[in-house]
Short mmCIF file of C-alpha atoms in Angstrom, two decimals:
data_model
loop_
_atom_site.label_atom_id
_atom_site.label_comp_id
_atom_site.label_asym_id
_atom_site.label_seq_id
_atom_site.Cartn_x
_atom_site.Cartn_y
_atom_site.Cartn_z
CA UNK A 203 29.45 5.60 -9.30
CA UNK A 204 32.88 4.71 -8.59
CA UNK A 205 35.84 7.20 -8.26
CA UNK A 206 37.43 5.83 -11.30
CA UNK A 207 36.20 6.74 -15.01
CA UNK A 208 33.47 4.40 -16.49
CA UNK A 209 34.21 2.07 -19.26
CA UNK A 210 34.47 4.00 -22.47
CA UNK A 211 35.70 6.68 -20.54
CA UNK A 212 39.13 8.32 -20.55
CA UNK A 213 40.98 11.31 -19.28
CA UNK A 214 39.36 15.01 -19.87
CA UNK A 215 35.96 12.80 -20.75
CA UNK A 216 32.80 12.24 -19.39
CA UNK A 217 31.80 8.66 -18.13
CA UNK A 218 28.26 7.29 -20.00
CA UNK A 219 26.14 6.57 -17.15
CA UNK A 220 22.77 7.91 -17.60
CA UNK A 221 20.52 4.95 -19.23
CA UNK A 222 17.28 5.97 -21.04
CA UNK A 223 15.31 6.07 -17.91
CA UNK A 224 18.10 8.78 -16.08
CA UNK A 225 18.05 10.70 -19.57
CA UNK A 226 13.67 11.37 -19.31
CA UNK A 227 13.99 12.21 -15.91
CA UNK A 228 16.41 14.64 -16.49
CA UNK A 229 14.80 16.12 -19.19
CA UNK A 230 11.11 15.99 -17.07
CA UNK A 231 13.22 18.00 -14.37
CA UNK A 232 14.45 20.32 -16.38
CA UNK A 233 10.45 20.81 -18.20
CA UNK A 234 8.16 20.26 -15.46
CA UNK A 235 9.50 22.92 -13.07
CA UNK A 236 8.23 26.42 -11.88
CA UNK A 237 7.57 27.66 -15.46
CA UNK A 238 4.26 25.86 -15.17
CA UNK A 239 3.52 27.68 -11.24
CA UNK A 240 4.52 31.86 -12.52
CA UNK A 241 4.03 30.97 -16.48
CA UNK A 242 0.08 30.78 -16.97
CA UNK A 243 -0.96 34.13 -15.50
CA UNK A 244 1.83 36.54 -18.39
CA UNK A 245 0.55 34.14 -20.88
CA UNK A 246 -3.22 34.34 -19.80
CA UNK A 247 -3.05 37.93 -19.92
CA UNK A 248 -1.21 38.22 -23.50
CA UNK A 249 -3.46 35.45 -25.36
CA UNK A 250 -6.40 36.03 -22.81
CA UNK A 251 -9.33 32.95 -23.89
CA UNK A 252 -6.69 32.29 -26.71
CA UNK A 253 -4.24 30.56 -24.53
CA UNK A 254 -4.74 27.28 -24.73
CA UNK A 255 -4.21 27.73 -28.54
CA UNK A 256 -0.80 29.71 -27.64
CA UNK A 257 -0.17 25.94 -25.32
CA UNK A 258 -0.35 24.03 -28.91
CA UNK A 259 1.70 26.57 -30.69
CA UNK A 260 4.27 26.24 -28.48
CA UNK A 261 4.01 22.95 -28.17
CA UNK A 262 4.10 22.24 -32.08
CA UNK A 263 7.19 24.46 -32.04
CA UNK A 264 8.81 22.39 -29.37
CA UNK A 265 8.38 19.24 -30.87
CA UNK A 266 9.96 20.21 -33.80
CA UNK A 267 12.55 21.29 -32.00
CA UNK A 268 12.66 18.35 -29.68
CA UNK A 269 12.69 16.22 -32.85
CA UNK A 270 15.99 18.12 -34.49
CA UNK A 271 17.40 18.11 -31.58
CA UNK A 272 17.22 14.28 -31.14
CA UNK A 273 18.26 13.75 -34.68
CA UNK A 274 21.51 15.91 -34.21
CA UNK A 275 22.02 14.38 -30.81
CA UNK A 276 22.53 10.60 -31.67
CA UNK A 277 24.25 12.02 -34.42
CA UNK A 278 26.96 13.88 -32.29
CA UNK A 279 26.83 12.45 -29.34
CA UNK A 280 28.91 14.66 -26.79
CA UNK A 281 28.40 17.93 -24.84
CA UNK A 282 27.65 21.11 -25.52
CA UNK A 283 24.23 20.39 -27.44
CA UNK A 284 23.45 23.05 -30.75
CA UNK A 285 26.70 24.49 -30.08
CA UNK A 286 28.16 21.38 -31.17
CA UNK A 287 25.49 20.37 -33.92
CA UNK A 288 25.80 24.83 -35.15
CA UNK A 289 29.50 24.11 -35.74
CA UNK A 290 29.75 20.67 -37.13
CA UNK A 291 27.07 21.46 -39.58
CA UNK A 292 26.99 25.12 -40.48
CA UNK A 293 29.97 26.93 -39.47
CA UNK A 294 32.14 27.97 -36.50
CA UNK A 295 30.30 31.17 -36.04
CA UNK A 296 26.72 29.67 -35.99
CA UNK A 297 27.73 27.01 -32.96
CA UNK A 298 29.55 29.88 -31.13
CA UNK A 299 26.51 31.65 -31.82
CA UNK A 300 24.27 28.71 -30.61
CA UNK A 301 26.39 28.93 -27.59
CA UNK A 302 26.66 32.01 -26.72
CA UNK A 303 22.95 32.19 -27.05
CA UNK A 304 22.12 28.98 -24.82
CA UNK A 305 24.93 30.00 -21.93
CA UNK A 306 23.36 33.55 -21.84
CA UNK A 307 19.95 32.74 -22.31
CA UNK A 308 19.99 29.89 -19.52
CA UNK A 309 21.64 31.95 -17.18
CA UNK A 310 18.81 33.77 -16.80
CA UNK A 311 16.71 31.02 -16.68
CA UNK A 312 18.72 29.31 -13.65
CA UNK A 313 18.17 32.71 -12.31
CA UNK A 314 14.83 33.19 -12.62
CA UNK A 315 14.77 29.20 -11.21
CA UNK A 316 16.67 30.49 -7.95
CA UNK A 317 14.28 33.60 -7.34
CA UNK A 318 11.05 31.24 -7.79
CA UNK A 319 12.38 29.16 -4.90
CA UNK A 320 13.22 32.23 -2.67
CA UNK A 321 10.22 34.07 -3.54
CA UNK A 322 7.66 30.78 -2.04
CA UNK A 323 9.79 29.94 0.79
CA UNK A 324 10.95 33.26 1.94
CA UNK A 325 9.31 36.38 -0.06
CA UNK A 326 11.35 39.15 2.32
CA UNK A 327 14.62 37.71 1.65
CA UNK A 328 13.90 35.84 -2.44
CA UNK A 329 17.50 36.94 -3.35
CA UNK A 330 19.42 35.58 -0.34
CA UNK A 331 16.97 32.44 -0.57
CA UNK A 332 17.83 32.14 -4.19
CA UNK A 333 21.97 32.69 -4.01
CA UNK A 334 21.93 29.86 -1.12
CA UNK A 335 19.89 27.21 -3.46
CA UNK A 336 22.63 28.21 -6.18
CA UNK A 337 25.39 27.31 -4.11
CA UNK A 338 23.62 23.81 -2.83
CA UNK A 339 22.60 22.60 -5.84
CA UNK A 340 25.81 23.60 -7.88
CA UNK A 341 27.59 21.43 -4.73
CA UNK A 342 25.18 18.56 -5.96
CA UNK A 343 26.28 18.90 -9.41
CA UNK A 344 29.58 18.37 -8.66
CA UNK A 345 29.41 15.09 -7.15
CA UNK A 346 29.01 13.37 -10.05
CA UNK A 347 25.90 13.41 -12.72
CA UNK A 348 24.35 9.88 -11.03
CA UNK A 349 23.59 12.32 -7.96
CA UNK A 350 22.05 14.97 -9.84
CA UNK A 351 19.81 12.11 -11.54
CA UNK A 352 18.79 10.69 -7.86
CA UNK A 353 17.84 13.71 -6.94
CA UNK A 354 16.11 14.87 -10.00
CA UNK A 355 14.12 11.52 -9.58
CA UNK A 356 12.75 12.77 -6.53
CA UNK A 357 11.88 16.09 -7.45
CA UNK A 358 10.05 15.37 -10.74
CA UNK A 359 8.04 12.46 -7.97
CA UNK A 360 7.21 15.54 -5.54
CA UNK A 361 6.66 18.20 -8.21
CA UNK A 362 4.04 15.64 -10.05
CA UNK A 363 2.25 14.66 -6.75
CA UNK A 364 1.80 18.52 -6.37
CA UNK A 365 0.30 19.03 -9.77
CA UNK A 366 -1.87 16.28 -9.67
CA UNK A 367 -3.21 17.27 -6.40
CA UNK A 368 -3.93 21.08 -7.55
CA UNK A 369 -5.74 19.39 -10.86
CA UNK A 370 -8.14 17.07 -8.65
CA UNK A 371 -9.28 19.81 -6.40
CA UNK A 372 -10.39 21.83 -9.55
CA UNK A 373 -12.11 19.18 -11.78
CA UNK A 374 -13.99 17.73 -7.79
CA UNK A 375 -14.58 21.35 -6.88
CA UNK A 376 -17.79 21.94 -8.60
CA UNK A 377 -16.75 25.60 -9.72
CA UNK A 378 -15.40 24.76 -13.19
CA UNK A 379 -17.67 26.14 -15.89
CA UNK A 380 -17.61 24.90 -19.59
CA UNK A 381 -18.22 28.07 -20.83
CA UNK A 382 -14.52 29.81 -19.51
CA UNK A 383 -12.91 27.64 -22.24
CA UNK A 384 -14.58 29.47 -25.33
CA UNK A 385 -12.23 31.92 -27.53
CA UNK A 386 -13.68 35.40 -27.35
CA UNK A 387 -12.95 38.76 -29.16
CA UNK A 388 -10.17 39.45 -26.11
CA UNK A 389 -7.62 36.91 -28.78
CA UNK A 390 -5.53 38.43 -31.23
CA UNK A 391 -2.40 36.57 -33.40
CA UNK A 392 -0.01 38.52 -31.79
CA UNK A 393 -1.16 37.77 -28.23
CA UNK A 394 -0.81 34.26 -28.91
CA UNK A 395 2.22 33.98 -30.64
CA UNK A 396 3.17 36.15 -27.19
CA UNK A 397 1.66 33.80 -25.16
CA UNK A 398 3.10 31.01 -27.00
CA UNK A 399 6.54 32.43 -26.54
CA UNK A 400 6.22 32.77 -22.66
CA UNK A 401 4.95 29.18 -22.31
CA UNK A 402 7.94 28.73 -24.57
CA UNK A 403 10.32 28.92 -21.30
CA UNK A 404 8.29 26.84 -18.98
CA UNK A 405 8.80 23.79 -21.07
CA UNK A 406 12.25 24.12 -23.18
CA UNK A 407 14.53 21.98 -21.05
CA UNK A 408 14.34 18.78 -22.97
CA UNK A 409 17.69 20.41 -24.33
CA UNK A 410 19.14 19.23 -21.61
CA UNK A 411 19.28 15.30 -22.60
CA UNK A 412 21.09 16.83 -25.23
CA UNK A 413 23.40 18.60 -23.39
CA UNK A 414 23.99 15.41 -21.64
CA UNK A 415 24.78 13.51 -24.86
CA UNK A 416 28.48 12.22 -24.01
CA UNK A 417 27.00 10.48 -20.67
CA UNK A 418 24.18 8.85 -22.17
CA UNK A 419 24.83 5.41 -22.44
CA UNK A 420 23.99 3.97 -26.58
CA UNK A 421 23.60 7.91 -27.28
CA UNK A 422 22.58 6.62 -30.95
CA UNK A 423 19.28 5.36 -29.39
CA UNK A 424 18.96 6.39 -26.02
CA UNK A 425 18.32 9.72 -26.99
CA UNK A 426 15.83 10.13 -29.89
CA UNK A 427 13.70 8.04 -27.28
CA UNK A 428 14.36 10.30 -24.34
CA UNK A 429 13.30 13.65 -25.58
CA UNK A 430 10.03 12.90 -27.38
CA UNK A 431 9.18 10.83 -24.24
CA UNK A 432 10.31 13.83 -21.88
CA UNK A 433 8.51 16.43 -24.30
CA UNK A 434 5.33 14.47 -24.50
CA UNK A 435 4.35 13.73 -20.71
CA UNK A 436 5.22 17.35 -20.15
CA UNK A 437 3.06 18.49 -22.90
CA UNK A 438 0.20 16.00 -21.41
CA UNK A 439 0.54 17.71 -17.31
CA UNK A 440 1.03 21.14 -18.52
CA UNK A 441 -2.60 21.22 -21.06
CA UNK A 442 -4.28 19.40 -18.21
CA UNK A 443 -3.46 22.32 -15.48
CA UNK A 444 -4.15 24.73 -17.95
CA UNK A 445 -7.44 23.48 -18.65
CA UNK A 446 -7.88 23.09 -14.88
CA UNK A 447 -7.07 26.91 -14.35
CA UNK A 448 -9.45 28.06 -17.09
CA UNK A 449 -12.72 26.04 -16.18
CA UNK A 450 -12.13 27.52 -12.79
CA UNK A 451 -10.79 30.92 -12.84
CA UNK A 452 -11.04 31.74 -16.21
CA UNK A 453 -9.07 33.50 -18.47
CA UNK A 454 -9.27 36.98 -16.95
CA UNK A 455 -8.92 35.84 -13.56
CA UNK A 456 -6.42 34.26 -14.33
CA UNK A 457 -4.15 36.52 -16.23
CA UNK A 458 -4.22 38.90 -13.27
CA UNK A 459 -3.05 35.98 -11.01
CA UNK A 460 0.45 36.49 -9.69
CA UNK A 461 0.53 32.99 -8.02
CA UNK A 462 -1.96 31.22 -10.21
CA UNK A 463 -2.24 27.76 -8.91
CA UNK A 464 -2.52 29.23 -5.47
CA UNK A 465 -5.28 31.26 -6.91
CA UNK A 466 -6.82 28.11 -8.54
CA UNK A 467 -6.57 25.81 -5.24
CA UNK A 468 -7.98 29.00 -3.13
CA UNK A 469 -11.14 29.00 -5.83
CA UNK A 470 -11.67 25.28 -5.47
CA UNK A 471 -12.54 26.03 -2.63
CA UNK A 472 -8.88 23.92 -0.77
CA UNK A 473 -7.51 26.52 1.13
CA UNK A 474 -5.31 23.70 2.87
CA UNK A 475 -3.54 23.08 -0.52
CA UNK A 476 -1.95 26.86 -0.61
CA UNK A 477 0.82 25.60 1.08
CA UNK A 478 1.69 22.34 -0.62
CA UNK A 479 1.43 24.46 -3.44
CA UNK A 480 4.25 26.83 -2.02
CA UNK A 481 5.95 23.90 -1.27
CA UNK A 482 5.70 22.43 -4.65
CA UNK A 483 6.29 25.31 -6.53
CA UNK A 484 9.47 25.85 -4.76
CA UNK A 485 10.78 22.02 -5.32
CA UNK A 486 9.60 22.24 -8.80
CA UNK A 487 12.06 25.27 -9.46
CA UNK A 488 14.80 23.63 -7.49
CA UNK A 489 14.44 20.82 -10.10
CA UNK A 490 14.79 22.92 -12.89
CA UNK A 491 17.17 24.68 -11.33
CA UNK A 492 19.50 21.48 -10.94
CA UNK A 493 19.13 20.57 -14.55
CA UNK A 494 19.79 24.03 -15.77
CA UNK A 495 23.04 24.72 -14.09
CA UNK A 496 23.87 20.89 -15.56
CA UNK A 497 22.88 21.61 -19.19
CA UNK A 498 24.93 25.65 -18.80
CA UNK A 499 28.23 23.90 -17.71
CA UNK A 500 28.32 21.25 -20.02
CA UNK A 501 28.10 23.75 -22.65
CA UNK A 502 30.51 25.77 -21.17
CA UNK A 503 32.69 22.95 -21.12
CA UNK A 504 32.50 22.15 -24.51
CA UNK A 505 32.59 25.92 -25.68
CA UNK A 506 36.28 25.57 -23.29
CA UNK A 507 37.46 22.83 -25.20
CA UNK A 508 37.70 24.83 -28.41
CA UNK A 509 38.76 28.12 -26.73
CA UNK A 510 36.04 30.02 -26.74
CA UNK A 511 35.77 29.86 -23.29
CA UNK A 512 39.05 30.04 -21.47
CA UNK A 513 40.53 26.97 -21.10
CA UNK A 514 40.85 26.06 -17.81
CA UNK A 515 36.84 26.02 -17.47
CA UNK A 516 37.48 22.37 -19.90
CA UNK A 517 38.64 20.61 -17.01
CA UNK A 518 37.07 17.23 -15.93
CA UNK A 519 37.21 16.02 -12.17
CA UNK A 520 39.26 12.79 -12.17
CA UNK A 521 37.35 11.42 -9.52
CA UNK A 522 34.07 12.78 -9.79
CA UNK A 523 33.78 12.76 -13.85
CA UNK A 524 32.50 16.30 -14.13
CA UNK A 525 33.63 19.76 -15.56
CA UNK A 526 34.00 20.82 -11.81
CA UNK A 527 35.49 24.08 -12.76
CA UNK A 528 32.82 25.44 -15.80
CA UNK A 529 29.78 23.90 -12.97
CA UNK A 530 32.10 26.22 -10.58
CA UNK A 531 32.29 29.27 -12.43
CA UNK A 532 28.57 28.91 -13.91
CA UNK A 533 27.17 28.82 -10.21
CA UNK A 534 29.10 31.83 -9.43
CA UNK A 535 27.72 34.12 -12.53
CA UNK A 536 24.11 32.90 -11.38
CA UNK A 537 24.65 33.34 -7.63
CA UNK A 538 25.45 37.31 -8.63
CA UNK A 539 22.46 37.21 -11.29
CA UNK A 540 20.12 35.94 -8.91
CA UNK A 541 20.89 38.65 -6.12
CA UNK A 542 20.73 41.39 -9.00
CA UNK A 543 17.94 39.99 -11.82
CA UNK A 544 14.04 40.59 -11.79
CA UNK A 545 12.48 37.35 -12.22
CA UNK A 546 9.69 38.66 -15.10
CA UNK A 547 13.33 40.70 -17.07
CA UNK A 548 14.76 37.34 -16.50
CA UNK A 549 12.08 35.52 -18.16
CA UNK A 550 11.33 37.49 -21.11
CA UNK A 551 15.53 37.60 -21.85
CA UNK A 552 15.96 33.37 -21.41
CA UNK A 553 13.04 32.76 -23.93
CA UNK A 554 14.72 35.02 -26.36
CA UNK A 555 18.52 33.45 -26.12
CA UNK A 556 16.79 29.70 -26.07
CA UNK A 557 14.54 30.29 -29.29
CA UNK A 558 17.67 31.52 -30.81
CA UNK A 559 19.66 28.50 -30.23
CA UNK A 560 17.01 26.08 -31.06
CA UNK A 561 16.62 28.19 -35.01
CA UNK A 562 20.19 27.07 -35.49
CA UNK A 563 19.35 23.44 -34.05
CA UNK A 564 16.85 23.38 -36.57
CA UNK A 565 18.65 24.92 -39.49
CA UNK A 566 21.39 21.96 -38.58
CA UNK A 567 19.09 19.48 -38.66
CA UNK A 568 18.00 20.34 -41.91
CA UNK A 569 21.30 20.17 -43.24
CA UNK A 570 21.10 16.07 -42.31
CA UNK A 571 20.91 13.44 -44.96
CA UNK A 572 19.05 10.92 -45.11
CA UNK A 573 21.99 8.51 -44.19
CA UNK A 574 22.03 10.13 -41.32
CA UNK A 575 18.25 9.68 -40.75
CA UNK A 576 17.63 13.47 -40.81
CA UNK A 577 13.79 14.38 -39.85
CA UNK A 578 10.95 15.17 -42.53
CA UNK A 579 12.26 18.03 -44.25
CA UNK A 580 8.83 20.36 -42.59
CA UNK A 581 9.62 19.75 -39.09
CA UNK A 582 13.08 21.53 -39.33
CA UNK A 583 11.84 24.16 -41.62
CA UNK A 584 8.69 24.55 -39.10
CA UNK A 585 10.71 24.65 -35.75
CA UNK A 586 12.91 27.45 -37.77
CA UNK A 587 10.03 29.73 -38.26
CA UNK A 588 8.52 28.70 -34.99
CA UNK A 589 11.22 29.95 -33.24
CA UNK A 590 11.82 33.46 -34.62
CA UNK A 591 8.38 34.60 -34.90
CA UNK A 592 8.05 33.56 -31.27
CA UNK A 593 11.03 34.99 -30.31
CA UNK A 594 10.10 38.41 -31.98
CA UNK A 595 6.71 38.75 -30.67
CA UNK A 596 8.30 38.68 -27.35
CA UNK A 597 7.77 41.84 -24.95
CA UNK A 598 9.65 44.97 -26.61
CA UNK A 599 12.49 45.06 -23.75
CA UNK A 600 13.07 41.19 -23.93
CA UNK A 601 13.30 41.38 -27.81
CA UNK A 602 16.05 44.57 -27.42
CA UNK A 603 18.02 42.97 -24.50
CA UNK A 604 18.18 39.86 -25.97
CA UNK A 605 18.94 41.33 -29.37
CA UNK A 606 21.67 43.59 -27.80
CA UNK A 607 23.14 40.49 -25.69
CA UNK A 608 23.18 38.18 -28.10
CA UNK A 609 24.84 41.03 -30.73
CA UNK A 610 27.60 41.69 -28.51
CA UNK A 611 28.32 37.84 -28.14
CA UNK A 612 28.85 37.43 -32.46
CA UNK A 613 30.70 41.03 -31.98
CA UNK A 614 33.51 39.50 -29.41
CA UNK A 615 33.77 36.14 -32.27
CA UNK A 616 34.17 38.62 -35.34
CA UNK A 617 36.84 41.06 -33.40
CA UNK A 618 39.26 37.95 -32.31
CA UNK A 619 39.48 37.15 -36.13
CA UNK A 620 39.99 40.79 -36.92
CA UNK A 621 42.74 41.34 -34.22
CA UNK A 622 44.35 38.21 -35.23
CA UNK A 623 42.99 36.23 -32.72
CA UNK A 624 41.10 33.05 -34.74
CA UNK A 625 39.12 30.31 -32.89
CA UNK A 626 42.21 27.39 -31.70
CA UNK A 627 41.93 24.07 -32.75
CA UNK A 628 39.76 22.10 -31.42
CA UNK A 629 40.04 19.75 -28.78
CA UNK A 630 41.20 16.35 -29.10
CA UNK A 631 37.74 15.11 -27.28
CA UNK A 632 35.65 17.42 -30.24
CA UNK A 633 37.65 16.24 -33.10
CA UNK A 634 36.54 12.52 -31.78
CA UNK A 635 33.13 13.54 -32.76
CA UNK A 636 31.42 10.72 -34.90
CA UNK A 637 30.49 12.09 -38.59
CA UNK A 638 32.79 14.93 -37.90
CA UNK A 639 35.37 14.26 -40.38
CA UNK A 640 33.81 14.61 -43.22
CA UNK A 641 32.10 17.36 -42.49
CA UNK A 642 35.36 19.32 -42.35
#
């Protein structure tokens, strides 16, 4: 990348150079992380031989999702992701709300990303461990997006390696057993739906193309082939360890697992693979990691540009074409969440805020026409359901933080109209927006 802006690009905007290839990778970095290393044993013990059917829920619910969100994307090509679709298509409040939901709600996430790392490499000191691999990777960021996409490359390479590795030693070890896949009378609809909504978190980051929409190169079709393509090999790795884990540990085994790959690798009978596992898991949340803190500050950025946000956090680099000061002040808020949060609080309150802001990506999409080449009107109306019953079948505290959080967010919006204090214009770079005019 060179230090001047790309073609197409201009002052206070983001250069398009991620092609369709950069755009999958960053979405398989954000997906295939640690969510699939800490998320099988919570979900195991919620949906217990049920949760491989709590894998499909989720995963119907995230391809409708995915699907909306590609829709809206090529529609409104630019950062900021829901919050931008919420406000072009249904309101102000609803993309503030989308937001406010995402910023919060990933927050957590990049924290609970930063504590994964330090708890592998360095369990006496996981919060010092995780602040340092805040501050690195928020350094990468702000080099310019073509770094974070190198890197990303390499993770996603490592991470997969890993996975595939763990999944061999099962299926060769000659301990897997039929029989552990069967549903039993330990299932109930609510534990799945639960388990569903934990899985939920280790495979939501295909936002993050999204996100990324204003330096995607062709946006209009770059991105409704990214995300299905990101969400789909995803969906394929993460039912194939999950199948691996239950033929070999089973599902009670494995919901008491705290590290249950390690566990599965250990009862294959490879105790040599515990620590590429370590290893792996602690690249794979790096990854995720990197393309969380991306996706937070480029909705902080566009959250800036129509004063939400203070304004200064709008600010693009002239050199390195990034929102330098919202990556800034989004790696400082996670470097003090990750030396204060508790990585299972942490995961419970990000699935919450993230289920909320994809309901309002769906209830956007649905407001598409068919000029517009909106989805099948049941994959909008589906992802909308999907996401608040799995968001309120979440564990009690989760449900109440979140609730409480994401209350206090809409309460700050209503009491700046109230005081006199309405949203400002918006930006010159959101009022660019294609199909924004007449939606006004």
């Amino acid at each position: 990348m060179t230090d001047s802006a790309s073609p197409g690009s201009s002052a206070g905007q983001l250069a398009r150079s991620l092609g369709t290839g950069d755009a999958v990778v960053v979405g398989l970095g954000a997906m295939i992380g640690a969510g699939i290393f800490a998320s099988l044993g919570p979900a195991a013990h919620a949906a217990g031989s049920g949760l491989l059917v709590g894998l499909v829920v989720a995963g119907v619910v995230a391809y409708c999702n995915a699907t909306s969100s590609a829709r809206l994307a090529a529609r409104y090509p630019a950062s900021g992701g829901t919050y931008v679709y919420g406000r072009e298509r249904l309101g102000e409040f609803w993309g503030y709300l989308a937001g406010w939901s995402f910023i919060v709600g990933k927050s957590a996430s990049c924290a609970a990303m930063a504590l994964t790392v330090g708890t592998y490499l360095w369990p006496g000191h996981a919060h010092a461990v995780a602040v340092a691999a805040v501050v690195a990777l928020t350094a990468v960021n702000y080099g310019g997006i073509q770094k974070s996409a190198w890197l990303t490359r390499v993770i996603v390479g490592v991470v997969l390696a890993v996975l595939a590795a763990v999944v061999t030693a099962a299926f060769t070890s000659g301990h897997t057993d039929t029989a552990r896949l069967e549903i039993r009378g330990d299932t109930t609809v609510t534990g799945i739906m639960q388990a569903a909504g934990l899985l939920f978190f280790a495979f939501a980051g295909y936002a993050r193309i999204a996100t990324l929409g204003e330096e995607v190169r062709d946006p209009e079709r770059t991105i409704p082939r990214a995300i299905p393509a990101a969400l789909g090999i995803t969906l394929l790795v993460y039912a194939t360890v999950a199948v691996a884990a239950l033929l070999v540990l089973g599902p009670q085994q494995l919901s008491t697992a705290t590290a249950p790959l390690t566990e599965l690798v250990r009862a294959s009978g490879h105790e040599w693979l515990v620590p590429v596992v370590r290893i792996g898991a602690a690249i794979a949340a790096l990854g995720s990691l990197l393309a969380l803190i991306l996706g937070v500050s480029r909705t902080t950025l566009a959250m800036a540009r129509d004063r939400h946000l203070p304004s200064v956090l709008a600010a693009v680099h002239p050199r390195f074409q990034v929102p330098h000061r919202a990556e800034l002040a989004v790696g400082a808020v996670v470097a003090i969440a990750s030396a204060t949060t508790d990585l299972r609080a942490a995961i419970g309150f990000s699935s919450f805020g993230v289920l909320l802001y994809y309901a309002i990506a769906n209830a956007a999409a649905w407001t598409l026409t068919a000029a517009e080449r909106r989805p099948p009107r049941l994959i909008p109306i589906l992802g909308l359901i999907g996401c608040l019953a799995l968001a309120f079948t979440l564990p009690r505290v989760s449900v109440l933080f979140g609730a409480l959080v994401i209350a206090f967010g809409g309460a700050i919006y209503v009491l700046r109209g109230v005081i006199g204090s309405p949203t400002q214009p918006r930006s010159e770079e959101s009022s660019k927006l294609p199909g924004s005019d007449e939606r006004r």
